[in-house]
C-alpha cells in the first residue's frame, strides 16, 4: 500500500471499520474434500458473503509462510519486507513494556542445561507461568550490566523478554538457541561484524547470559536462558497519522496487542474468550473509528493439526457475527493473517480467504470459503491492500486526481 | 506497465487495436441484484464475451476512486501516481490549446460574488456556453500581465481555462475556490513557500483574479472567477515512441481529447453521438494502428444516479459493436476508466469490467458483466497492464529473451 497516497486521500468521518482476524484462517481440504472453513457450519458468514465482496489475500510473497508479525503488518497496510519486526520487540510490546527508540529487546526462553553445558530442554519443561514470573523478577533484580539498564519481564510459562537500555545498541545479532537439544547454546554474534554497535550489543547480551546462568544455577529445570529474536522498535507510521483513524485493538494474546500498539492502536481490555472480545467491541463502539479484533484459537487448532477443532472455532465466531453486524460497521472484513492448515500443522503460504462487507459490495457467492473467495471480484491480492479497500468502502478516501 | 519493456519489444505491424472506453462502466447491484452492465440487454457484447477474455481492472490503487485523468492514464499504460495531471492542463488540452512546456494552466469557474466579497454561486448559475465564451474572450482581450502572456479559452457553460506563458513558472499553487458558498475566495498561495517560481506564479495568478474582477464587475451573475487545478504540461512518453502506434482518439468531451493528446494521440473530429463516434472510427480506419474511443454518457448517467439510463447507454453501445467488429480489429478491448455506480452517484474504487477480444482469447463466460469478469482468465489486475495485453493480442510485441 502506498501510505503517502492514504495520507493524501484519507478523511475523518463518522463511519466505522471492523477488521476481524481469525488467526491462521486459511486451510487445506480434509478427507471430505473441504477445507476447515468450508467444512464449518457458518450460516451467518454464508449469508454475509452473499452481501459481500470476496477475494484471497497474500500476506508477504508467493510461497512464503508469514510469521505473526509480517502477517499482521501486511493487514495493517505496511510492507512487511520494509518493516521487519524482531520477535523480542513483539514480545516486549505484548507485555505492555514501553519500548524506547534506542532499546534493544530479545525473547528469553527459560531452558534446562546439563552440567556439561548442553541444552536438554529448550523450554525447561514448560514451567508454569508463576515460576516464569518469579524467575524473571529474579533476573530483573539481580542482573547488573550498569551503566546499561536491563529489564526482564515475564510472558507466559517459560517465555520472558529482556530489554537493554543504552544509546548506540544494534539488533544485528544472532540467537543463542541451538534449536536442538543435546547441543550447547551459541554465543550471541554480531551479524554485521563491521558494526561497532553490533559488537558491543553482542558483548552485552553474552554478559547477560553469563550472569543469568549464575543467578539461575540452582533453579533446575529452569537453570539457563536462551535469547532469540533481537530487535529494536521499528518506526511504523501510525494509524491516526496515515488513515486518520482512531484505532482500537481487541486481542487476547500479548503479541497481537503488541503488533497493534506498533501501528498506534489503543489496546482495549478484552473480555474473556471470543464472545468476550466481541462484547468489548460493542461496549467500545462509540470511542473509535477502527477496530482490529484478533481471534487466536483458529491458529492454535491448526498448529495442533486439529481440523475439527479449527472448524468448531470458526463456528463459534460465526455465531457472533450478528452481534458485530448489529453495531453497524460501514466496512467489515473477515479474514486471517495467514493460513494455518491443520494438514500442515503450521503457518503456510496459502492465500487467505477474505470477505469485505459494505453497502457497496459486489457479491459473487452465497458462502465463505477458499474456493468461493477464489471467484470473488477482488481476485487474489496483496494483504497490504486490505486497508485501502476498507477505507474506500467506508467512504473515507477522497478521489485521486481530477 | 514497464514502458521500457514496451519500447524494447513493440513492433509496427498492420494489425489494428481498438480500446473502447465506456466512462464509469463498472457498477453495483441494483434492486434486482444485477449491476447496470448485467441488467442491460447486450446480445452483441454477450456473444463477444463468449469469444473473448475477461477480467477486472483496477485503475489506481485498492479502495481509491480515480478521477478521469488517472483513470485514463492507467488505461494508456502510464503509472498515474508517477504522472499527476492538473485539471487545468486537462482543460487546456481539451479545448485544443497547444500548451508549451513552460506554460502554467488553471481551470476557471465563472462565479457569482456578493457586494461584500462572498461567493454566492460557485458556477454563476451555470451560465450558457455562449455567455461563457463571450466572457472568456473579454478576459482574453483585456487582462494585461505583460510581459507575461495570458490566454483565456472557454470550455462549456461556466468553465474556462487560463494559461500563463512565461519562463520559470510553477504549478505548486493552491486553489482560490472556497468550496462553499457564503465564503470569500481564497488567495492563490505557493504550496512550496521556498520556491521562488511558486511565489512569483502565485502573484501572477492573484493579479489575474484582481483584473478579472474589475473587468467582470458589471457582468453579474458571472462577476468573478475561481481558479483551481493549477498544472503544467506533464512529460508523458508518447504512443508512437513507446508502442510504435499511430494512435487516434475519438471522444466527444474536451477533457478526454486532452488526455489523448497528452499520450501523443491524434484527436479526430468526431461524429455526433455514440453512433457518430463509431462512424468516425470506420471512416478513419486505414489511417491509424490504434483507436481510443471514449463514450461519456455511461458516466454521466451514473453520476446522476440513473441506473436505467446507464443501462440504456450500454445497450446503445452494444448495438454498435458489430460495426466495430466488421472493421476487423486484431485486438479489441471494451472497458471503463473507473466505475461510476448509480448507487453511489460518483466515481468509485470498484474494479472495472474488462473484455478483450482477439483470435487468441481464452473465453470463460457467455456474457459481459462484473461477475462474469471476476471469473475471467485475466483475474483482477492493474489497468496499467491493458496496453501490454492489447499489444500482445495484436501480435505487436516481440518475444522477451531467447
PDB file of N, CA and C in Angstrom, chain A residues 231-304:
ATOM      1  N   UNK A 231      15.661  -7.391  18.554  1.00  0.00           N
ATOM      2  CA  UNK A 231      15.011  -6.399  17.702  1.00  0.00           C
ATOM      3  C   UNK A 231      14.940  -5.050  18.379  1.00  0.00           C
ATOM      4  N   UNK A 232      14.799  -4.021  17.565  1.00  0.00           N
ATOM      5  CA  UNK A 232      14.600  -2.664  18.069  1.00  0.00           C
ATOM      6  C   UNK A 232      13.288  -2.125  17.537  1.00  0.00           C
ATOM      7  N   UNK A 233      12.790  -1.135  18.189  1.00  0.00           N
ATOM      8  CA  UNK A 233      11.486  -0.545  17.891  1.00  0.00           C
ATOM      9  C   UNK A 233      11.432  -0.048  16.449  1.00  0.00           C
ATOM     10  N   UNK A 234      10.589  -0.635  15.614  1.00  0.00           N
ATOM     11  CA  UNK A 234      10.504  -0.139  14.233  1.00  0.00           C
ATOM     12  C   UNK A 234       9.656   1.137  14.188  1.00  0.00           C
ATOM     13  N   UNK A 235      10.066   2.032  13.335  1.00  0.00           N
ATOM     14  CA  UNK A 235       9.368   3.322  13.230  1.00  0.00           C
ATOM     15  C   UNK A 235       8.225   3.188  12.230  1.00  0.00           C
ATOM     16  N   UNK A 236       7.137   2.536  12.657  1.00  0.00           N
ATOM     17  CA  UNK A 236       5.986   2.384  11.766  1.00  0.00           C
ATOM     18  C   UNK A 236       5.137   3.650  11.791  1.00  0.00           C
ATOM     19  N   UNK A 237       4.680   4.102  10.632  1.00  0.00           N
ATOM     20  CA  UNK A 237       3.698   5.195  10.627  1.00  0.00           C
ATOM     21  C   UNK A 237       2.451   4.730  11.382  1.00  0.00           C
ATOM     22  N   UNK A 238       1.819   5.651  12.076  1.00  0.00           N
ATOM     23  CA  UNK A 238       0.695   5.282  12.933  1.00  0.00           C
ATOM     24  C   UNK A 238      -0.653   5.468  12.229  1.00  0.00           C
ATOM     25  N   UNK A 239      -1.621   4.690  12.682  1.00  0.00           N
ATOM     26  CA  UNK A 239      -2.944   4.695  12.048  1.00  0.00           C
ATOM     27  C   UNK A 239      -3.593   6.086  12.030  1.00  0.00           C
ATOM     28  N   UNK A 240      -3.444   6.832  13.113  1.00  0.00           N
ATOM     29  CA  UNK A 240      -4.114   8.135  13.120  1.00  0.00           C
ATOM     30  C   UNK A 240      -3.465   9.089  12.125  1.00  0.00           C
ATOM     31  N   UNK A 241      -2.152   8.911  11.922  1.00  0.00           N
ATOM     32  CA  UNK A 241      -1.447   9.809  11.010  1.00  0.00           C
ATOM     33  C   UNK A 241      -1.686   9.405   9.550  1.00  0.00           C
ATOM     34  N   UNK A 242      -1.663   8.103   9.271  1.00  0.00           N
ATOM     35  CA  UNK A 242      -1.789   7.632   7.885  1.00  0.00           C
ATOM     36  C   UNK A 242      -3.247   7.620   7.431  1.00  0.00           C
ATOM     37  N   UNK A 243      -4.107   7.033   8.263  1.00  0.00           N
ATOM     38  CA  UNK A 243      -5.507   6.810   7.851  1.00  0.00           C
ATOM     39  C   UNK A 243      -6.485   7.763   8.552  1.00  0.00           C
ATOM     40  N   UNK A 244      -5.984   8.605   9.441  1.00  0.00           N
ATOM     41  CA  UNK A 244      -6.854   9.468  10.264  1.00  0.00           C
ATOM     42  C   UNK A 244      -7.895   8.650  11.015  1.00  0.00           C
ATOM     43  N   UNK A 245      -7.479   7.507  11.527  1.00  0.00           N
ATOM     44  CA  UNK A 245      -8.383   6.633  12.265  1.00  0.00           C
ATOM     45  C   UNK A 245      -8.013   6.602  13.738  1.00  0.00           C
ATOM     46  N   UNK A 246      -9.022   6.724  14.591  1.00  0.00           N
ATOM     47  CA  UNK A 246      -8.833   6.403  15.997  1.00  0.00           C
ATOM     48  C   UNK A 246      -9.019   4.897  16.085  1.00  0.00           C
ATOM     49  N   UNK A 247      -7.912   4.187  16.236  1.00  0.00           N
ATOM     50  CA  UNK A 247      -7.950   2.732  16.079  1.00  0.00           C
ATOM     51  C   UNK A 247      -7.816   2.033  17.424  1.00  0.00           C
ATOM     52  N   UNK A 248      -8.618   0.971  17.592  1.00  0.00           N
ATOM     53  CA  UNK A 248      -8.576   0.173  18.803  1.00  0.00           C
ATOM     54  C   UNK A 248      -8.318  -1.276  18.444  1.00  0.00           C
ATOM     55  N   UNK A 249      -7.646  -1.979  19.344  1.00  0.00           N
ATOM     56  CA  UNK A 249      -7.350  -3.394  19.141  1.00  0.00           C
ATOM     57  C   UNK A 249      -7.946  -4.207  20.269  1.00  0.00           C
ATOM     58  N   UNK A 250      -8.534  -5.334  19.894  1.00  0.00           N
ATOM     59  CA  UNK A 250      -9.083  -6.260  20.879  1.00  0.00           C
ATOM     60  C   UNK A 250      -8.471  -7.617  20.584  1.00  0.00           C
ATOM     61  N   UNK A 251      -7.641  -8.092  21.513  1.00  0.00           N
ATOM     62  CA  UNK A 251      -6.925  -9.344  21.294  1.00  0.00           C
ATOM     63  C   UNK A 251      -6.683  -9.989  22.650  1.00  0.00           C
ATOM     64  N   UNK A 252      -6.511 -11.304  22.644  1.00  0.00           N
ATOM     65  CA  UNK A 252      -6.338 -11.983  23.922  1.00  0.00           C
ATOM     66  C   UNK A 252      -4.888 -12.361  24.183  1.00  0.00           C
ATOM     67  N   UNK A 253      -4.032 -12.278  23.167  1.00  0.00           N
ATOM     68  CA  UNK A 253      -2.640 -12.685  23.342  1.00  0.00           C
ATOM     69  C   UNK A 253      -1.727 -11.466  23.260  1.00  0.00           C
ATOM     70  N   UNK A 254      -0.684 -11.468  24.072  1.00  0.00           N
ATOM     71  CA  UNK A 254       0.211 -10.300  24.129  1.00  0.00           C
ATOM     72  C   UNK A 254       0.791  -9.890  22.776  1.00  0.00           C
ATOM     73  N   UNK A 255       1.211 -10.874  21.969  1.00  0.00           N
ATOM     74  CA  UNK A 255       1.905 -10.493  20.741  1.00  0.00           C
ATOM     75  C   UNK A 255       1.024  -9.637  19.826  1.00  0.00           C
ATOM     76  N   UNK A 256      -0.253  -9.953  19.785  1.00  0.00           N
ATOM     77  CA  UNK A 256      -1.143  -9.236  18.861  1.00  0.00           C
ATOM     78  C   UNK A 256      -1.476  -7.849  19.401  1.00  0.00           C
ATOM     79  N   UNK A 257      -1.530  -7.769  20.719  1.00  0.00           N
ATOM     80  CA  UNK A 257      -1.663  -6.441  21.313  1.00  0.00           C
ATOM     81  C   UNK A 257      -0.428  -5.607  20.971  1.00  0.00           C
ATOM     82  N   UNK A 258       0.728  -6.237  21.040  1.00  0.00           N
ATOM     83  CA  UNK A 258       1.965  -5.524  20.729  1.00  0.00           C
ATOM     84  C   UNK A 258       1.993  -5.050  19.293  1.00  0.00           C
ATOM     85  N   UNK A 259       1.558  -5.919  18.375  1.00  0.00           N
ATOM     86  CA  UNK A 259       1.525  -5.526  16.961  1.00  0.00           C
ATOM     87  C   UNK A 259       0.601  -4.342  16.753  1.00  0.00           C
ATOM     88  N   UNK A 260      -0.533  -4.373  17.426  1.00  0.00           N
ATOM     89  CA  UNK A 260      -1.487  -3.274  17.284  1.00  0.00           C
ATOM     90  C   UNK A 260      -0.894  -1.974  17.831  1.00  0.00           C
ATOM     91  N   UNK A 261      -0.162  -2.077  18.945  1.00  0.00           N
ATOM     92  CA  UNK A 261       0.469  -0.872  19.506  1.00  0.00           C
ATOM     93  C   UNK A 261       1.485  -0.285  18.533  1.00  0.00           C
ATOM     94  N   UNK A 262       2.218  -1.166  17.837  1.00  0.00           N
ATOM     95  CA  UNK A 262       3.200  -0.686  16.845  1.00  0.00           C
ATOM     96  C   UNK A 262       2.527   0.222  15.821  1.00  0.00           C
ATOM     97  N   UNK A 263       1.305  -0.125  15.446  1.00  0.00           N
ATOM     98  CA  UNK A 263       0.573   0.648  14.438  1.00  0.00           C
ATOM     99  C   UNK A 263      -0.137   1.839  15.060  1.00  0.00           C
ATOM    100  N   UNK A 264       0.049   2.021  16.354  1.00  0.00           N
ATOM    101  CA  UNK A 264      -0.565   3.170  17.001  1.00  0.00           C
ATOM    102  C   UNK A 264      -1.985   2.927  17.476  1.00  0.00           C
ATOM    103  N   UNK A 265      -2.400   1.658  17.527  1.00  0.00           N
ATOM    104  CA  UNK A 265      -3.761   1.375  18.015  1.00  0.00           C
ATOM    105  C   UNK A 265      -3.760   1.387  19.539  1.00  0.00           C
ATOM    106  N   UNK A 266      -4.911   1.736  20.075  1.00  0.00           N
ATOM    107  CA  UNK A 266      -5.098   1.634  21.513  1.00  0.00           C
ATOM    108  C   UNK A 266      -5.570   0.212  21.820  1.00  0.00           C
ATOM    109  N   UNK A 267      -4.911  -0.439  22.754  1.00  0.00           N
ATOM    110  CA  UNK A 267      -5.291  -1.811  23.098  1.00  0.00           C
ATOM    111  C   UNK A 267      -6.328  -1.773  24.202  1.00  0.00           C
ATOM    112  N   UNK A 268      -7.500  -2.337  23.911  1.00  0.00           N
ATOM    113  CA  UNK A 268      -8.590  -2.332  24.893  1.00  0.00           C
ATOM    114  C   UNK A 268      -8.470  -3.551  25.810  1.00  0.00           C
ATOM    115  N   UNK A 269      -8.967  -3.414  27.016  1.00  0.00           N
ATOM    116  CA  UNK A 269      -9.010  -4.555  27.931  1.00  0.00           C
ATOM    117  C   UNK A 269     -10.111  -5.490  27.448  1.00  0.00           C
ATOM    118  N   UNK A 270      -9.717  -6.676  27.008  1.00  0.00           N
ATOM    119  CA  UNK A 270     -10.685  -7.560  26.353  1.00  0.00           C
ATOM    120  C   UNK A 270     -11.452  -8.415  27.353  1.00  0.00           C
ATOM    121  N   UNK A 271     -12.683  -8.736  26.986  1.00  0.00           N
ATOM    122  CA  UNK A 271     -13.450  -9.698  27.761  1.00  0.00           C
ATOM    123  C   UNK A 271     -12.915 -11.102  27.532  1.00  0.00           C
ATOM    124  N   UNK A 272     -13.426 -12.054  28.314  1.00  0.00           N
ATOM    125  CA  UNK A 272     -12.873 -13.401  28.246  1.00  0.00           C
ATOM    126  C   UNK A 272     -13.433 -14.183  27.065  1.00  0.00           C
ATOM    127  N   UNK A 273     -12.558 -14.871  26.371  1.00  0.00           N
ATOM    128  CA  UNK A 273     -12.979 -15.724  25.262  1.00  0.00           C
ATOM    129  C   UNK A 273     -13.407 -14.894  24.062  1.00  0.00           C
ATOM    130  N   UNK A 274     -13.819 -15.604  23.019  1.00  0.00           N
ATOM    131  CA  UNK A 274     -14.191 -14.919  21.785  1.00  0.00           C
ATOM    132  C   UNK A 274     -15.420 -14.045  22.012  1.00  0.00           C
ATOM    133  N   UNK A 275     -16.405 -14.590  22.723  1.00  0.00           N
ATOM    134  CA  UNK A 275     -17.609 -13.799  23.000  1.00  0.00           C
ATOM    135  C   UNK A 275     -17.259 -12.544  23.798  1.00  0.00           C
ATOM    136  N   UNK A 276     -16.308 -12.676  24.712  1.00  0.00           N
ATOM    137  CA  UNK A 276     -15.895 -11.526  25.499  1.00  0.00           C
ATOM    138  C   UNK A 276     -15.247 -10.453  24.633  1.00  0.00           C
ATOM    139  N   UNK A 277     -14.474 -10.893  23.635  1.00  0.00           N
ATOM    140  CA  UNK A 277     -13.849  -9.913  22.734  1.00  0.00           C
ATOM    141  C   UNK A 277     -14.923  -9.138  21.970  1.00  0.00           C
ATOM    142  N   UNK A 278     -15.939  -9.843  21.496  1.00  0.00           N
ATOM    143  CA  UNK A 278     -16.996  -9.161  20.744  1.00  0.00           C
ATOM    144  C   UNK A 278     -17.793  -8.240  21.676  1.00  0.00           C
ATOM    145  N   UNK A 279     -17.954  -8.670  22.934  1.00  0.00           N
ATOM    146  CA  UNK A 279     -18.634  -7.800  23.897  1.00  0.00           C
ATOM    147  C   UNK A 279     -17.837  -6.506  24.085  1.00  0.00           C
ATOM    148  N   UNK A 280     -16.519  -6.655  24.172  1.00  0.00           N
ATOM    149  CA  UNK A 280     -15.663  -5.466  24.297  1.00  0.00           C
ATOM    150  C   UNK A 280     -15.828  -4.545  23.086  1.00  0.00           C
ATOM    151  N   UNK A 281     -15.903  -5.154  21.912  1.00  0.00           N
ATOM    152  CA  UNK A 281     -16.120  -4.366  20.689  1.00  0.00           C
ATOM    153  C   UNK A 281     -17.390  -3.541  20.811  1.00  0.00           C
ATOM    154  N   UNK A 282     -18.464  -4.180  21.216  1.00  0.00           N
ATOM    155  CA  UNK A 282     -19.747  -3.483  21.318  1.00  0.00           C
ATOM    156  C   UNK A 282     -19.691  -2.369  22.366  1.00  0.00           C
ATOM    157  N   UNK A 283     -19.045  -2.662  23.490  1.00  0.00           N
ATOM    158  CA  UNK A 283     -19.006  -1.683  24.577  1.00  0.00           C
ATOM    159  C   UNK A 283     -18.132  -0.472  24.237  1.00  0.00           C
ATOM    160  N   UNK A 284     -17.173  -0.679  23.320  1.00  0.00           N
ATOM    161  CA  UNK A 284     -16.228   0.401  22.995  1.00  0.00           C
ATOM    162  C   UNK A 284     -16.591   1.102  21.693  1.00  0.00           C
ATOM    163  N   UNK A 285     -17.724   0.730  21.127  1.00  0.00           N
ATOM    164  CA  UNK A 285     -18.074   1.123  19.756  1.00  0.00           C
ATOM    165  C   UNK A 285     -17.985   2.624  19.507  1.00  0.00           C
ATOM    166  N   UNK A 286     -18.467   3.419  20.428  1.00  0.00           N
ATOM    167  CA  UNK A 286     -18.549   4.850  20.166  1.00  0.00           C
ATOM    168  C   UNK A 286     -17.204   5.559  20.202  1.00  0.00           C
ATOM    169  N   UNK A 287     -16.225   4.941  20.846  1.00  0.00           N
ATOM    170  CA  UNK A 287     -14.978   5.669  21.084  1.00  0.00           C
ATOM    171  C   UNK A 287     -13.952   5.629  19.962  1.00  0.00           C
ATOM    172  N   UNK A 288     -14.187   4.807  18.935  1.00  0.00           N
ATOM    173  CA  UNK A 288     -13.158   4.596  17.920  1.00  0.00           C
ATOM    174  C   UNK A 288     -13.771   4.514  16.524  1.00  0.00           C
ATOM    175  N   UNK A 289     -12.898   4.700  15.501  1.00  0.00           N
ATOM    176  CA  UNK A 289     -13.338   4.588  14.097  1.00  0.00           C
ATOM    177  C   UNK A 289     -12.994   3.239  13.494  1.00  0.00           C
ATOM    178  N   UNK A 290     -12.042   2.566  14.122  1.00  0.00           N
ATOM    179  CA  UNK A 290     -11.499   1.333  13.551  1.00  0.00           C
ATOM    180  C   UNK A 290     -11.249   0.338  14.665  1.00  0.00           C
ATOM    181  N   UNK A 291     -11.667  -0.904  14.430  1.00  0.00           N
ATOM    182  CA  UNK A 291     -11.432  -1.970  15.406  1.00  0.00           C
ATOM    183  C   UNK A 291     -10.717  -3.138  14.729  1.00  0.00           C
ATOM    184  N   UNK A 292      -9.590  -3.490  15.306  1.00  0.00           N
ATOM    185  CA  UNK A 292      -8.908  -4.727  14.926  1.00  0.00           C
ATOM    186  C   UNK A 292      -9.249  -5.743  16.011  1.00  0.00           C
ATOM    187  N   UNK A 293      -9.930  -6.820  15.597  1.00  0.00           N
ATOM    188  CA  UNK A 293     -10.315  -7.863  16.563  1.00  0.00           C
ATOM    189  C   UNK A 293      -9.569  -9.135  16.190  1.00  0.00           C
ATOM    190  N   UNK A 294      -8.802  -9.648  17.127  1.00  0.00           N
ATOM    191  CA  UNK A 294      -7.955 -10.804  16.845  1.00  0.00           C
ATOM    192  C   UNK A 294      -8.458 -12.047  17.577  1.00  0.00           C
ATOM    193  N   UNK A 295      -8.682 -13.116  16.790  1.00  0.00           N
ATOM    194  CA  UNK A 295      -9.157 -14.396  17.332  1.00  0.00           C
ATOM    195  C   UNK A 295      -8.022 -15.411  17.198  1.00  0.00           C
ATOM    196  N   UNK A 296      -7.533 -15.896  18.313  1.00  0.00           N
ATOM    197  CA  UNK A 296      -6.351 -16.758  18.285  1.00  0.00           C
ATOM    198  C   UNK A 296      -6.633 -18.245  18.044  1.00  0.00           C
ATOM    199  N   UNK A 297      -7.721 -18.822  18.582  1.00  0.00           N
ATOM    200  CA  UNK A 297      -7.786 -20.292  18.622  1.00  0.00           C
ATOM    201  C   UNK A 297      -7.846 -20.997  17.268  1.00  0.00           C
ATOM    202  N   UNK A 298      -8.210 -20.303  16.190  1.00  0.00           N
ATOM    203  CA  UNK A 298      -8.151 -20.935  14.870  1.00  0.00           C
ATOM    204  C   UNK A 298      -6.725 -21.366  14.552  1.00  0.00           C
ATOM    205  N   UNK A 299      -5.787 -20.501  14.840  1.00  0.00           N
ATOM    206  CA  UNK A 299      -4.382 -20.808  14.562  1.00  0.00           C
ATOM    207  C   UNK A 299      -3.883 -21.922  15.471  1.00  0.00           C
ATOM    208  N   UNK A 300      -4.221 -21.837  16.751  1.00  0.00           N
ATOM    209  CA  UNK A 300      -3.753 -22.869  17.697  1.00  0.00           C
ATOM    210  C   UNK A 300      -4.246 -24.247  17.263  1.00  0.00           C
ATOM    211  N   UNK A 301      -5.518 -24.329  16.855  1.00  0.00           N
ATOM    212  CA  UNK A 301      -6.070 -25.616  16.413  1.00  0.00           C
ATOM    213  C   UNK A 301      -5.352 -26.099  15.157  1.00  0.00           C
ATOM    214  N   UNK A 302      -5.102 -25.172  14.229  1.00  0.00           N
ATOM    215  CA  UNK A 302      -4.380 -25.540  13.016  1.00  0.00           C
ATOM    216  C   UNK A 302      -2.982 -26.051  13.340  1.00  0.00           C
ATOM    217  N   UNK A 303      -2.301 -25.376  14.252  1.00  0.00           N
ATOM    218  CA  UNK A 303      -0.939 -25.796  14.611  1.00  0.00           C
ATOM    219  C   UNK A 303      -0.950 -27.164  15.316  1.00  0.00           C
ATOM    220  N   UNK A 304      -2.062 -27.452  15.994  1.00  0.00           N
ATOM    221  CA  UNK A 304      -2.181 -28.770  16.627  1.00  0.00           C
ATOM    222  C   UNK A 304      -2.627 -29.843  15.635  1.00  0.00           C
TER     223      UNK A 304
END
